[in-house]
GROMACS .gro file of C-alpha atoms in nm:
model
  366
    1MET     CA    1  -0.230  -7.554  10.277
    2ILE     CA    2  -0.181  -7.278  10.018
    3ASP     CA    3   0.150  -7.107  10.094
    4PHE     CA    4   0.185  -6.732  10.079
    5LEU     CA    5   0.523  -6.778   9.909
    6ASN     CA    6   0.716  -7.105   9.891
    7LEU     CA    7   1.077  -7.003   9.834
    8GLY     CA    8   1.208  -7.359   9.838
    9ARG     CA    9   0.973  -7.455   9.557
   10LEU     CA   10   1.042  -7.133   9.369
   11ASN     CA   11   1.420  -7.172   9.378
   12SER     CA   12   1.411  -7.544   9.305
   13GLN     CA   13   1.319  -7.457   8.944
   14TYR     CA   14   1.669  -7.323   8.903
   15SER     CA   15   1.840  -7.565   9.138
   16LEU     CA   16   2.092  -7.699   8.886
   17GLU     CA   17   2.193  -7.353   8.763
   18LEU     CA   18   2.218  -7.216   9.118
   19LYS     CA   19   2.438  -7.505   9.228
   20GLU     CA   20   2.657  -7.467   8.922
   21ALA     CA   21   2.694  -7.095   8.992
   22CYS     CA   22   2.781  -7.165   9.355
   23SER     CA   23   3.038  -7.426   9.252
   24ARG     CA   24   3.188  -7.180   9.005
   25VAL     CA   25   3.248  -6.932   9.287
   26ILE     CA   26   3.385  -7.196   9.525
   27ASP     CA   27   3.624  -7.325   9.263
   28SER     CA   28   3.740  -6.976   9.172
   29GLY     CA   29   3.891  -6.917   9.517
   30TRP     CA   30   3.775  -6.553   9.502
   31TYR     CA   31   3.477  -6.474   9.725
   32ILE     CA   32   3.459  -6.095   9.768
   33MET     CA   33   3.458  -5.822   9.500
   34GLY     CA   34   3.532  -6.053   9.209
   35ASP     CA   35   3.408  -6.125   8.859
   36GLU     CA   36   3.061  -6.245   8.962
   37LEU     CA   37   2.988  -5.910   9.126
   38LYS     CA   38   3.125  -5.718   8.828
   39GLU     CA   39   2.913  -5.918   8.584
   40PHE     CA   40   2.598  -5.892   8.795
   41GLU     CA   41   2.644  -5.516   8.832
   42LYS     CA   42   2.679  -5.486   8.455
   43GLU     CA   43   2.375  -5.706   8.385
   44PHE     CA   44   2.155  -5.537   8.643
   45ALA     CA   45   2.251  -5.189   8.521
   46GLU     CA   46   2.151  -5.293   8.169
   47TYR     CA   47   1.825  -5.437   8.299
   48CYS     CA   48   1.738  -5.112   8.478
   49GLY     CA   49   1.858  -4.891   8.195
   50VAL     CA   50   2.130  -4.705   8.388
   51LYS     CA   51   2.506  -4.656   8.365
   52HIS     CA   52   2.595  -4.794   8.707
   53ALA     CA   53   2.481  -5.061   8.950
   54ILE     CA   54   2.671  -5.096   9.277
   55GLY     CA   55   2.618  -5.414   9.476
   56VAL     CA   56   2.587  -5.375   9.854
   57ALA     CA   57   2.501  -5.599  10.148
   58ASN     CA   58   2.126  -5.526  10.170
   59GLY     CA   59   1.849  -5.285  10.078
   60LEU     CA   60   1.879  -5.069  10.389
   61ASP     CA   61   2.248  -5.013  10.320
   62ALA     CA   62   2.159  -4.919   9.963
   63LEU     CA   63   1.939  -4.636  10.088
   64THR     CA   64   2.169  -4.532  10.370
   65LEU     CA   65   2.486  -4.520  10.161
   66VAL     CA   66   2.330  -4.306   9.888
   67ILE     CA   67   2.227  -4.045  10.143
   68ARG     CA   68   2.565  -4.067  10.315
   69SER     CA   69   2.744  -4.019   9.985
   70TRP     CA   70   2.533  -3.714   9.905
   71LYS     CA   71   2.633  -3.568  10.241
   72ILE     CA   72   2.999  -3.623  10.155
   73MET     CA   73   2.936  -3.455   9.820
   74GLY     CA   74   2.795  -3.150  10.002
   75LYS     CA   75   2.434  -3.205   9.899
   76PHE     CA   76   2.302  -3.227  10.258
   77ASP     CA   77   2.373  -3.081  10.600
   78ASP     CA   78   2.262  -3.229  10.931
   79GLY     CA   79   1.899  -3.142  10.993
   80ASP     CA   80   1.800  -3.116  10.628
   81GLU     CA   81   1.468  -3.276  10.533
   82ILE     CA   82   1.378  -3.566  10.305
   83ILE     CA   83   1.015  -3.626  10.206
   84VAL     CA   84   0.908  -3.990  10.242
   85PRO     CA   85   0.569  -4.167  10.237
   86ALA     CA   86   0.441  -4.226  10.589
   87ASN     CA   87   0.315  -4.578  10.514
   88THR     CA   88   0.645  -4.722  10.395
   89TYR     CA   89   0.843  -4.996  10.564
   90ILE     CA   90   1.057  -4.848  10.841
   91ALA     CA   91   1.383  -4.904  10.647
   92SER     CA   92   1.306  -4.608  10.420
   93ILE     CA   93   1.293  -4.384  10.727
   94LEU     CA   94   1.588  -4.538  10.912
   95ALA     CA   95   1.815  -4.456  10.619
   96ILE     CA   96   1.730  -4.089  10.669
   97THR     CA   97   1.763  -4.075  11.047
   98GLU     CA   98   2.089  -4.276  11.033
   99ASN     CA   99   2.238  -3.984  10.841
  100ASN     CA  100   2.120  -3.718  11.091
  101LEU     CA  101   1.857  -3.591  10.851
  102ILE     CA  102   1.487  -3.535  10.914
  103PRO     CA  103   1.223  -3.758  10.754
  104VAL     CA  104   0.910  -3.564  10.664
  105LEU     CA  105   0.629  -3.818  10.666
  106VAL     CA  106   0.371  -3.753  10.394
  107GLU     CA  107   0.035  -3.924  10.364
  108PRO     CA  108   0.007  -4.157  10.063
  109ASP     CA  109  -0.253  -4.161   9.792
  110PRO     CA  110  -0.521  -4.392   9.940
  111ASP     CA  111  -0.576  -4.568   9.605
  112THR     CA  112  -0.217  -4.636   9.500
  113PHE     CA  113  -0.055  -4.648   9.849
  114ASN     CA  114   0.228  -4.443   9.696
  115LEU     CA  115   0.350  -4.091   9.767
  116SER     CA  116   0.081  -3.828   9.717
  117ILE     CA  117   0.177  -3.551   9.476
  118GLU     CA  118  -0.036  -3.297   9.664
  119GLY     CA  119   0.111  -3.406   9.995
  120THR     CA  120   0.462  -3.380   9.858
  121LEU     CA  121   0.407  -3.025   9.736
  122SER     CA  122   0.260  -2.916  10.069
  123ALA     CA  123   0.551  -3.070  10.263
  124ILE     CA  124   0.829  -2.877  10.088
  125THR     CA  125   1.014  -2.622  10.304
  126ASN     CA  126   1.342  -2.436  10.272
  127LYS     CA  127   1.505  -2.734  10.449
  128THR     CA  128   1.379  -2.990  10.197
  129LYS     CA  129   1.665  -3.137   9.995
  130ALA     CA  130   1.529  -3.465   9.858
  131ILE     CA  131   1.226  -3.681   9.786
  132LEU     CA  132   1.232  -4.053   9.863
  133PRO     CA  133   0.943  -4.216   9.674
  134VAL     CA  134   0.873  -4.579   9.759
  135HIS     CA  135   0.732  -4.807   9.489
  136LEU     CA  136   0.523  -4.991   9.745
  137TYR     CA  137   0.400  -5.346   9.687
  138GLY     CA  138   0.540  -5.338   9.332
  139LEU     CA  139   0.352  -5.035   9.193
  140ILE     CA  140   0.577  -4.762   9.055
  141ALA     CA  141   0.509  -4.419   9.203
  142ASN     CA  142   0.405  -4.126   8.985
  143MET     CA  143   0.763  -4.060   8.880
  144PRO     CA  144   0.694  -3.810   8.598
  145GLU     CA  145   0.521  -3.577   8.845
  146ILE     CA  146   0.776  -3.641   9.120
  147MET     CA  147   1.061  -3.558   8.883
  148ASN     CA  148   0.879  -3.239   8.775
  149ILE     CA  149   0.857  -3.134   9.140
  150ALA     CA  150   1.223  -3.220   9.196
  151ASP     CA  151   1.327  -3.013   8.896
  152GLU     CA  152   1.116  -2.717   9.002
  153TYR     CA  153   1.250  -2.712   9.360
  154ASN     CA  154   1.602  -2.839   9.286
  155LEU     CA  155   1.558  -3.156   9.491
  156LEU     CA  156   1.737  -3.489   9.472
  157VAL     CA  157   1.531  -3.805   9.418
  158LEU     CA  158   1.620  -4.141   9.571
  159GLU     CA  159   1.387  -4.420   9.460
  160ASP     CA  160   1.316  -4.701   9.706
  161CYS     CA  161   1.283  -4.987   9.458
  162ALA     CA  162   1.294  -5.272   9.711
  163GLN     CA  163   0.955  -5.411   9.605
  164ALA     CA  164   0.931  -5.313   9.242
  165HIS     CA  165   1.208  -5.470   9.032
  166GLY     CA  166   1.117  -5.412   8.668
  167ALA     CA  167   0.809  -5.191   8.714
  168SER     CA  168   0.804  -4.909   8.460
  169ILE     CA  169   0.626  -4.610   8.311
  170ASN     CA  170   0.656  -4.569   7.934
  171SER     CA  171   0.919  -4.848   7.935
  172LYS     CA  172   1.141  -4.654   8.177
  173ARG     CA  173   1.210  -4.881   8.474
  174VAL     CA  174   1.232  -4.808   8.843
  175GLY     CA  175   1.584  -4.717   8.946
  176SER     CA  176   1.637  -4.509   8.633
  177TRP     CA  177   1.401  -4.219   8.708
  178GLY     CA  178   1.566  -4.052   9.006
  179ASP     CA  179   1.921  -3.950   9.083
  180ALA     CA  180   1.965  -4.294   9.238
  181GLY     CA  181   1.764  -4.607   9.311
  182ALA     CA  182   1.799  -4.851   9.600
  183PHE     CA  183   1.713  -5.220   9.563
  184SER     CA  184   1.677  -5.506   9.806
  185PHE     CA  185   1.735  -5.865   9.700
  186TYR     CA  186   1.603  -6.015  10.023
  187PRO     CA  187   1.500  -6.376   9.942
  188GLY     CA  188   1.128  -6.298   9.924
  189LYS     CA  189   1.167  -6.012   9.673
  190ASN     CA  190   1.073  -6.053   9.307
  191LEU     CA  191   1.446  -6.077   9.240
  192GLY     CA  192   1.563  -6.251   9.553
  193ALA     CA  193   1.906  -6.373   9.655
  194LEU     CA  194   1.961  -6.675   9.880
  195GLY     CA  195   2.050  -6.441  10.165
  196ASP     CA  196   2.074  -6.067  10.219
  197ALA     CA  197   2.180  -5.854   9.924
  198GLY     CA  198   2.115  -5.513   9.770
  199ALA     CA  199   2.220  -5.271   9.498
  200ILE     CA  200   2.218  -4.905   9.402
  201THR     CA  201   2.152  -4.777   9.050
  202THR     CA  202   2.250  -4.437   8.914
  203ASN     CA  203   2.367  -4.246   8.607
  204ASP     CA  204   2.585  -4.020   8.824
  205CYS     CA  205   2.947  -4.129   8.782
  206GLU     CA  206   3.073  -3.931   9.082
  207LEU     CA  207   2.807  -4.081   9.307
  208ALA     CA  208   2.884  -4.431   9.178
  209ASN     CA  209   3.256  -4.392   9.247
  210ASN     CA  210   3.189  -4.263   9.598
  211LEU     CA  211   2.953  -4.552   9.669
  212ARG     CA  212   3.205  -4.810   9.554
  213ALA     CA  213   3.447  -4.665   9.805
  214LEU     CA  214   3.196  -4.626  10.090
  215ARG     CA  215   3.082  -4.989  10.069
  216ASN     CA  216   3.444  -5.101  10.100
  217TYR     CA  217   3.570  -4.922  10.413
  218GLY     CA  218   3.592  -4.595  10.220
  219SER     CA  219   3.868  -4.735  10.003
  220THR     CA  220   3.927  -4.720   9.629
  221LYS     CA  221   4.280  -4.860   9.658
  222LYS     CA  222   4.380  -5.134   9.898
  223TYR     CA  223   4.494  -5.001  10.236
  224GLU     CA  224   4.418  -4.643  10.133
  225ASN     CA  225   4.095  -4.500  10.277
  226THR     CA  226   3.944  -4.183  10.134
  227TYR     CA  227   3.631  -4.186  10.353
  228GLN     CA  228   3.520  -4.335  10.683
  229GLY     CA  229   3.331  -4.610  10.504
  230VAL     CA  230   3.159  -4.932  10.601
  231ASN     CA  231   3.173  -5.298  10.506
  232SER     CA  232   2.868  -5.346  10.283
  233ARG     CA  233   2.977  -5.564   9.993
  234LEU     CA  234   2.757  -5.792   9.786
  235ASP     CA  235   2.950  -6.118   9.804
  236GLU     CA  236   3.040  -6.337   9.508
  237ILE     CA  237   2.803  -6.624   9.585
  238GLN     CA  238   2.499  -6.398   9.618
  239ALA     CA  239   2.600  -6.214   9.301
  240ALA     CA  240   2.624  -6.547   9.120
  241MET     CA  241   2.281  -6.651   9.252
  242LEU     CA  242   2.131  -6.322   9.136
  243ARG     CA  243   2.282  -6.359   8.790
  244VAL     CA  244   2.093  -6.685   8.751
  245LYS     CA  245   1.765  -6.548   8.881
  246LEU     CA  246   1.780  -6.222   8.685
  247LYS     CA  247   1.742  -6.426   8.366
  248TYR     CA  248   1.400  -6.543   8.483
  249LEU     CA  249   1.274  -6.222   8.644
  250ASN     CA  250   1.053  -6.111   8.354
  251GLU     CA  251   0.899  -6.457   8.326
  252GLU     CA  252   0.820  -6.471   8.699
  253THR     CA  253   0.680  -6.118   8.686
  254GLN     CA  254   0.438  -6.222   8.413
  255LYS     CA  255   0.320  -6.510   8.631
  256ARG     CA  256   0.258  -6.267   8.918
  257LYS     CA  257   0.059  -6.042   8.686
  258LEU     CA  258  -0.151  -6.336   8.569
  259ILE     CA  259  -0.234  -6.424   8.929
  260ALA     CA  260  -0.318  -6.059   9.002
  261ALA     CA  261  -0.541  -6.034   8.694
  262THR     CA  262  -0.726  -6.351   8.798
  263TYR     CA  263  -0.775  -6.216   9.151
  264ASN     CA  264  -0.895  -5.880   9.019
  265SER     CA  265  -1.147  -6.035   8.783
  266GLY     CA  266  -1.270  -6.298   9.027
  267ILE     CA  267  -1.292  -6.130   9.367
  268ASP     CA  268  -1.622  -5.947   9.402
  269ASN     CA  269  -1.679  -5.933   9.775
  270PRO     CA  270  -1.800  -5.579   9.859
  271LEU     CA  271  -1.614  -5.597  10.191
  272VAL     CA  272  -1.284  -5.613  10.004
  273LYS     CA  273  -1.107  -5.333   9.818
  274LEU     CA  274  -0.878  -5.455   9.540
  275PRO     CA  275  -0.546  -5.289   9.446
  276LEU     CA  276  -0.537  -5.030   9.172
  277TRP     CA  277  -0.378  -5.157   8.851
  278GLU     CA  278  -0.382  -4.902   8.570
  279ASN     CA  279  -0.176  -5.072   8.300
  280GLU     CA  280   0.037  -5.375   8.223
  281GLU     CA  281   0.380  -5.230   8.294
  282ASN     CA  282   0.340  -5.018   8.609
  283HIS     CA  283   0.282  -5.297   8.865
  284VAL     CA  284   0.495  -5.609   8.920
  285PHE     CA  285   0.294  -5.738   9.217
  286HIS     CA  286   0.561  -5.811   9.470
  287LEU     CA  287   0.253  -5.823   9.689
  288PHE     CA  288  -0.117  -5.843   9.610
  289VAL     CA  289  -0.260  -5.623   9.884
  290ILE     CA  290  -0.632  -5.589   9.952
  291ARG     CA  291  -0.805  -5.373  10.211
  292CYS     CA  292  -1.074  -5.496  10.447
  293LYS     CA  293  -1.206  -5.331  10.762
  294SER     CA  294  -1.250  -5.681  10.909
  295ARG     CA  295  -0.894  -5.776  10.820
  296TYR     CA  296  -0.827  -6.011  11.113
  297GLU     CA  297  -1.159  -6.191  11.070
  298LEU     CA  298  -1.089  -6.234  10.699
  299SER     CA  299  -0.738  -6.360  10.768
  300LYS     CA  300  -0.875  -6.613  11.018
  301HIS     CA  301  -1.144  -6.719  10.771
  302LEU     CA  302  -0.881  -6.780  10.502
  303ARG     CA  303  -0.652  -6.966  10.740
  304ASN     CA  304  -0.941  -7.196  10.830
  305LYS     CA  305  -0.974  -7.265  10.458
  306GLY     CA  306  -0.603  -7.356  10.439
  307ILE     CA  307  -0.486  -7.025  10.290
  308ASN     CA  308  -0.190  -6.834  10.433
  309THR     CA  309  -0.191  -6.454  10.425
  310VAL     CA  310   0.049  -6.189  10.559
  311ILE     CA  311   0.001  -5.833  10.686
  312HIS     CA  312   0.238  -5.580  10.528
  313TYR     CA  313   0.259  -5.398  10.771
  314PRO     CA  314   0.054  -5.412  11.092
  315ILE     CA  315   0.209  -5.106  11.261
  316ALA     CA  316   0.270  -4.774  11.088
  317PRO     CA  317   0.628  -4.642  11.121
  318HIS     CA  318   0.521  -4.335  11.322
  319LYS     CA  319   0.359  -4.568  11.577
  320GLN     CA  320   0.677  -4.771  11.629
  321LYS     CA  321   0.867  -4.728  11.955
  322ALA     CA  322   1.186  -4.677  11.754
  323LEU     CA  323   1.034  -4.357  11.609
  324GLU     CA  324   0.855  -4.233  11.918
  325GLU     CA  325   0.931  -3.870  11.829
  326PHE     CA  326   0.668  -3.905  11.554
  327GLN     CA  327   0.397  -4.076  11.759
  328ASN     CA  328   0.193  -3.761  11.815
  329ILE     CA  329   0.162  -3.689  11.443
  330SER     CA  330  -0.186  -3.736  11.296
  331LEU     CA  331  -0.173  -3.947  10.980
  332PRO     CA  332  -0.524  -4.090  10.940
  333ILE     CA  333  -0.481  -4.225  10.585
  334THR     CA  334  -0.162  -4.407  10.679
  335GLU     CA  335  -0.316  -4.547  10.995
  336SER     CA  336  -0.625  -4.674  10.816
  337ILE     CA  337  -0.407  -4.845  10.556
  338HIS     CA  338  -0.200  -5.021  10.822
  339ASN     CA  339  -0.519  -5.127  10.999
  340GLU     CA  340  -0.684  -5.272  10.690
  341VAL     CA  341  -0.427  -5.419  10.448
  342LEU     CA  342  -0.390  -5.792  10.393
  343SER     CA  343  -0.158  -5.961  10.143
  344LEU     CA  344  -0.292  -6.262   9.952
  345PRO     CA  345  -0.076  -6.551   9.826
  346ILE     CA  346   0.126  -6.436   9.525
  347ASP     CA  347   0.365  -6.727   9.474
  348PRO     CA  348   0.444  -6.736   9.099
  349LEU     CA  349   0.396  -7.113   9.110
  350LEU     CA  350   0.041  -7.105   9.243
  351SER     CA  351  -0.181  -7.334   9.040
  352TYR     CA  352  -0.502  -7.213   8.878
  353ARG     CA  353  -0.692  -7.437   9.120
  354GLU     CA  354  -0.521  -7.272   9.419
  355ILE     CA  355  -0.593  -6.923   9.285
  356LYS     CA  356  -0.960  -7.010   9.238
  357LEU     CA  357  -0.976  -7.150   9.593
  358VAL     CA  358  -0.846  -6.818   9.727
  359ILE     CA  359  -1.104  -6.626   9.523
  360GLU     CA  360  -1.387  -6.853   9.633
  361ALA     CA  361  -1.288  -6.827  10.000
  362ILE     CA  362  -1.277  -6.446   9.987
  363ASN     CA  363  -1.610  -6.421   9.808
  364ASN     CA  364  -1.768  -6.644  10.072
  365PHE     CA  365  -1.651  -6.422  10.357
  366ARG     CA  366  -1.929  -6.236  10.537
   0.00000   0.00000   0.00000
């Protein structure tokens, strides 16, 4: 069986270093808000090209806390609007609704799956205060144009970088384009912890200071609480794990790109639409997502050939019961994407033989 992603095998490459890092934390006797977190925040900020990285408990908290901090800073009022791609994972939207703001769902570009520039411009109202582009599947959104729009209309930009660690345009990485970036280090991400973890990147010192307080019960000094904060701290063991894995992120990304290039050059089934890949640096292939109108039949065909696939995501956010207030909205591009996408195996340790088997099986599908 060809795994979609074998995390045990992936992490076993670094087993000795991960165990040493874990032992270092255990022996230190300091497990929350210690040196491992400080060092990871410094290293990840340098990697992203920003002044600040703030470790938090998960990717959803990263998004939610940025918006909450901007409310505290007077940037938002209840009922203000944030533009977000309609085909994103629901977390991008929950971060907005959790803060009593209104998500404005915009159709994506059907070729990139990312936020449409035309759709963004048409969605702006006098209540719009921010844009939340999502670098979906590992492809960076059109950040130069998004930032031009933000500048013109005086809007904040919060990048959802959960799937795109290291993707860049003109060597400028995700998380450094907007006013803030939110990252997930869920185990299956390109930079994955061994549990839940997340981080926020920014060049805004005031925002960074507020976030450090908000993640820690609203406190900057022990037993003194400036805000009504939460407990959302990236713990020392996960920070230590991430420090190990960050060293190998670029190498693993190159392996993903090699797999993607082999898929793109080898798959020629006219029933399958391949992902757009414009240049070497803009896509890190967290997922290799194809489109096929006979998605379920193709998935079954591949499974019968011993190939595991995953659907990211089978139900569009506006069709989820949790967001039933949006269910009457017509979003045909989003709905067609959610009805047709299928993610192929993208494990960085796939062998050339396994990759060729996937290609052969897809090309034989009728």
